mmCIF file of C-alpha atoms and ligand atoms in Angstrom:
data_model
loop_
_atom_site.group_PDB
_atom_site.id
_atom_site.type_symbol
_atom_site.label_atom_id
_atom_site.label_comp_id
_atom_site.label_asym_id
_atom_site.label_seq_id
_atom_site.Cartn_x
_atom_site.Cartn_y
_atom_site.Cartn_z
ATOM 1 C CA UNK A 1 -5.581 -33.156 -16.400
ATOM 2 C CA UNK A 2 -4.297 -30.304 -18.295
ATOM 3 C CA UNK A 3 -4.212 -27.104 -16.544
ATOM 4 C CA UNK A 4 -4.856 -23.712 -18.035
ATOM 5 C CA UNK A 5 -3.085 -21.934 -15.672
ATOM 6 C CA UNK A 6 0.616 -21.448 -17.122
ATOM 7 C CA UNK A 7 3.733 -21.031 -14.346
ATOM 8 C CA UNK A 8 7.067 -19.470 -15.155
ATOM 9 C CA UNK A 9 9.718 -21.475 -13.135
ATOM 10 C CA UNK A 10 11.730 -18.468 -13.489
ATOM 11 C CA UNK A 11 9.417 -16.041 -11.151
ATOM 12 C CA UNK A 12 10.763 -14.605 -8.269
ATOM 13 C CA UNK A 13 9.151 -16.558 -5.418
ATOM 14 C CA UNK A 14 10.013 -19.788 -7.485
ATOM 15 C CA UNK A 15 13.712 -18.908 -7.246
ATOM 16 C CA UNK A 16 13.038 -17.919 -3.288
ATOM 17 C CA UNK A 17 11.935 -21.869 -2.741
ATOM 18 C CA UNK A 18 14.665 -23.199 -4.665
ATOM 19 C CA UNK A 19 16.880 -21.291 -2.625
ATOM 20 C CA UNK A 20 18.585 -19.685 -5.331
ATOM 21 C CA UNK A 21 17.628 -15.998 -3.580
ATOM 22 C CA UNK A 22 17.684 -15.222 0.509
ATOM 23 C CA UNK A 23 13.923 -14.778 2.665
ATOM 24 C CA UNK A 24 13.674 -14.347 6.073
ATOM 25 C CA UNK A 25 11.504 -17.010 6.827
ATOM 26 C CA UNK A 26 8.957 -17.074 9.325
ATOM 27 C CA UNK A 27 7.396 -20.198 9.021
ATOM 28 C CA UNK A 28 7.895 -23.546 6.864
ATOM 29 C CA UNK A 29 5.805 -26.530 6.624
ATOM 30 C CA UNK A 30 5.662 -29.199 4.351
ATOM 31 C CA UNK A 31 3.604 -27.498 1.739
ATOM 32 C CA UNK A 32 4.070 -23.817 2.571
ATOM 33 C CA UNK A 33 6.213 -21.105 3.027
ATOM 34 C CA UNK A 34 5.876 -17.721 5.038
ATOM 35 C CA UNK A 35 8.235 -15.119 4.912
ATOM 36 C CA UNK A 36 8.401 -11.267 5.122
ATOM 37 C CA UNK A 37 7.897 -8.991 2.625
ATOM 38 C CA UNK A 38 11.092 -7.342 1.258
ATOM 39 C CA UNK A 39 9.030 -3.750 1.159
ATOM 40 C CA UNK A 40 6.751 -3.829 4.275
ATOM 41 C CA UNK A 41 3.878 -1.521 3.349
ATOM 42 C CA UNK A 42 3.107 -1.830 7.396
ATOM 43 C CA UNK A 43 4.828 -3.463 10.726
ATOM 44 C CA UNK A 44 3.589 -6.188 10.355
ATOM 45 C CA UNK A 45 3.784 -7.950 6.116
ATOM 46 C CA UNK A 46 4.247 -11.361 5.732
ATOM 47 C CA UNK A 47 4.118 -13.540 2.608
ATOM 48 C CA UNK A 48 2.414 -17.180 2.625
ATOM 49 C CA UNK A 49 2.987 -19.260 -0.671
ATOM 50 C CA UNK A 50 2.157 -22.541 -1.207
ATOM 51 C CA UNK A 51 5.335 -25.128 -2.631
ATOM 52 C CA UNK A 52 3.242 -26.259 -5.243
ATOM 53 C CA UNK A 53 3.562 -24.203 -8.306
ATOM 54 C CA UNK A 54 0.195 -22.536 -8.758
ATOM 55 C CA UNK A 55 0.082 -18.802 -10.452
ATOM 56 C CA UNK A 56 -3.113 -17.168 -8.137
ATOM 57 C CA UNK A 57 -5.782 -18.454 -6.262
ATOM 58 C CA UNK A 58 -7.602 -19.668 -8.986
ATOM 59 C CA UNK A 59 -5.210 -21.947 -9.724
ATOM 60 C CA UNK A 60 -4.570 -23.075 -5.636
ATOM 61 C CA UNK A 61 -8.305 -23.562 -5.126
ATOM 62 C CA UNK A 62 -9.087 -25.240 -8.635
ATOM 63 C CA UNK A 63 -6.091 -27.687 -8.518
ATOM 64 C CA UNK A 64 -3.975 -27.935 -4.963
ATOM 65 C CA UNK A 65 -4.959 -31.276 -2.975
ATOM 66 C CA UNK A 66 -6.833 -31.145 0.130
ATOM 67 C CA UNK A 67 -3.688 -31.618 2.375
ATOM 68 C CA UNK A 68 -2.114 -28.523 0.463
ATOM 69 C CA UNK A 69 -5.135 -26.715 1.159
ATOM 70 C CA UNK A 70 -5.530 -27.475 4.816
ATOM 71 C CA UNK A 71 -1.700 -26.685 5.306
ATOM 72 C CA UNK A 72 -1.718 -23.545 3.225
ATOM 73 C CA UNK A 73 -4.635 -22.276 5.331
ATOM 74 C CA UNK A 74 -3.724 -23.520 9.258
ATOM 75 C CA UNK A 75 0.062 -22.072 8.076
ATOM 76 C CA UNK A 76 -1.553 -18.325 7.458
ATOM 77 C CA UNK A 77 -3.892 -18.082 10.426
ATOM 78 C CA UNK A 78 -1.097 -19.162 12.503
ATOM 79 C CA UNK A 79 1.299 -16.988 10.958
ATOM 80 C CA UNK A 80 -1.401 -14.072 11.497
ATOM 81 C CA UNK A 81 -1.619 -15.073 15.720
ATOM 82 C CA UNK A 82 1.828 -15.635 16.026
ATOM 83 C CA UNK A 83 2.585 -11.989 14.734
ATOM 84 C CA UNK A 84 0.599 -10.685 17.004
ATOM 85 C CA UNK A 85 -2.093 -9.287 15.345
ATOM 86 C CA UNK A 86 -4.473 -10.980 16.095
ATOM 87 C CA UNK A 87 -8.114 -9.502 16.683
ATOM 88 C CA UNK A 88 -8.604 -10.341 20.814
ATOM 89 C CA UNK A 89 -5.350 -11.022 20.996
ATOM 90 C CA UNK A 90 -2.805 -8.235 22.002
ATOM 91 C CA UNK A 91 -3.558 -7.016 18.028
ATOM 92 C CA UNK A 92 -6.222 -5.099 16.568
ATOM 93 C CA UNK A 93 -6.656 -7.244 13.604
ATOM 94 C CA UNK A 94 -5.178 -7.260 9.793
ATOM 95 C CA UNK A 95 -5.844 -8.249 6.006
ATOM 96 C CA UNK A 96 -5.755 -10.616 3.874
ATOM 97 C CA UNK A 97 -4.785 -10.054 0.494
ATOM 98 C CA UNK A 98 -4.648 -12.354 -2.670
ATOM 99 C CA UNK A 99 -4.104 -9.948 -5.388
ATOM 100 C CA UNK A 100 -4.550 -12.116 -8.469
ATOM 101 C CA UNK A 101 -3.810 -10.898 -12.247
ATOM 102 C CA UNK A 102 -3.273 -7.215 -14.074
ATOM 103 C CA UNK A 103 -6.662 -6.125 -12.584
ATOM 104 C CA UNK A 104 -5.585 -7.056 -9.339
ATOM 105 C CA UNK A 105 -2.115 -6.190 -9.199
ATOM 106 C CA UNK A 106 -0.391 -8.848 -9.080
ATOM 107 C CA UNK A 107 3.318 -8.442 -10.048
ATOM 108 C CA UNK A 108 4.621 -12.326 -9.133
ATOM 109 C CA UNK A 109 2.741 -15.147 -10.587
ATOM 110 C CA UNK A 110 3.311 -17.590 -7.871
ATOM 111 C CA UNK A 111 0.278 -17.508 -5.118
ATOM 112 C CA UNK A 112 0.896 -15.770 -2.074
ATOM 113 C CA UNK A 113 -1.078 -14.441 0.541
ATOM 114 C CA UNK A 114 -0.135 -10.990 2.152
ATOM 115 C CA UNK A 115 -0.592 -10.789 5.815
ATOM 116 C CA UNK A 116 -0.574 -7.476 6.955
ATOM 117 C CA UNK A 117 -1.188 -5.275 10.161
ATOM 118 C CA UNK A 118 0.535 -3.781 13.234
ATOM 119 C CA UNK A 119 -1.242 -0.328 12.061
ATOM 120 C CA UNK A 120 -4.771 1.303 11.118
ATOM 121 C CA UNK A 121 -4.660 0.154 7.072
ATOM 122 C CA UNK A 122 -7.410 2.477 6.666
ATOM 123 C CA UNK A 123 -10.422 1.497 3.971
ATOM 124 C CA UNK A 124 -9.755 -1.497 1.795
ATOM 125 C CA UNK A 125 -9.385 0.748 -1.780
ATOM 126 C CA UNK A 126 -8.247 4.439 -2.364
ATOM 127 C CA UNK A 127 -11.520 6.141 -2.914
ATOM 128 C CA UNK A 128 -13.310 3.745 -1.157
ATOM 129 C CA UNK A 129 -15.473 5.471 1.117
ATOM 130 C CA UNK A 130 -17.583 3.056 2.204
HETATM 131 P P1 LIG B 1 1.953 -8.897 -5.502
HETATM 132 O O1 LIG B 1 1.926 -7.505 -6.035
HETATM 133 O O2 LIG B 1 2.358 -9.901 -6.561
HETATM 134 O O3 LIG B 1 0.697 -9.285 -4.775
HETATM 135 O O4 LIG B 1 3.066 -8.897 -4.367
HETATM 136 C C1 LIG B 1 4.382 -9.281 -4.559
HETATM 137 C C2 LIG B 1 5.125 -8.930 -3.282
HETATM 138 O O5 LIG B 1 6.376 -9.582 -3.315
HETATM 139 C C3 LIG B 1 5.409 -7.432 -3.118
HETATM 140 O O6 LIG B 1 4.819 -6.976 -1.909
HETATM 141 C C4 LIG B 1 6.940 -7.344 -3.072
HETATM 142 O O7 LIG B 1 7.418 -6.408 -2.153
HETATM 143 C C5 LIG B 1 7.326 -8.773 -2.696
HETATM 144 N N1 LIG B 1 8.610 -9.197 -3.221
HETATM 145 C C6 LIG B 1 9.065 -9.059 -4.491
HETATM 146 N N2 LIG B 1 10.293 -9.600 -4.609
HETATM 147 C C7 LIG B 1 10.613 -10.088 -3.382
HETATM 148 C C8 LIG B 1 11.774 -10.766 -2.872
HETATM 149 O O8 LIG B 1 12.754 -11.034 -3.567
HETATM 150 N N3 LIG B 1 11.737 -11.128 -1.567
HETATM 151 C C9 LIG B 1 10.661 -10.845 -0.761
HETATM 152 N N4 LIG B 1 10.737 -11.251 0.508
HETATM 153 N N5 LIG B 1 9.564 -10.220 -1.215
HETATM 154 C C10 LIG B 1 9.548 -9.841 -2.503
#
């Protein structure tokens, strides 16, 4: 199947799972990576990619196999307890945040997932007030 969903090999997250750049890793499975974000925007800001190259979500959901899926998934809700954030844990909760394309402000076009907490992130968009 052809795929309309184009990957650079050359983005930065690409280079981080060749090893050709340093993370601090937090968790690695067979099909996923977690690692912290280089500019926390809170105590708590970790990074879950999938190994598969896959630009957003789109992409992940339309075209990664069940077992990358399942992996990708169990990997970020353990990442999220092990962090301690968890809500009913000792945390107070967090978000999850794919942000997918120039709308969404995405700046690398390898999936991730942003895991962040540790704080009060306030309302989900400036403005918002919901
Ligand atoms: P996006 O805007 O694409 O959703 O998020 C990209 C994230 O990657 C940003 O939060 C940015 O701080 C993080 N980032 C960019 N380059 C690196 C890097 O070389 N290492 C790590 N650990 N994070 C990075």
């Amino acid at each position: 199947m052809t795929s309309k969903h184009s990957y650079d090999e050359q983005n930065i997250f690409a280079r981080i799972l060749r090893g050709e750049i340093p993370n601090d890793t937090v968790t690695e499975t067979a099909h996923s990576l977690a690692f912290k974000d280089i500019q926390p925007q809170a105590p708590v800001h970790v990074l879950v990619i999938p190994k598969g190259n896959y630009v957003d979500f789109e992409h992940f959901a339309a075209e990664a196999s069940d077992e990358e899926i399942v992996d990708f998934v169990r990997t970020a809700g353990r990442i999220s307890a092990e962090s301690g954030v968890s809500r009913g844990g000792d945390g107070q909760g967090f978000r999850v945040i794919a942000n997918t394309g120039a709308h969404g402000g995405q700046e690398v076009d390898h999936f991730h997932l942003h895991i962040i907490g540790g704080c009060a992130l306030g309302r989900m968009l400036p403005g918002d007030k919901g």
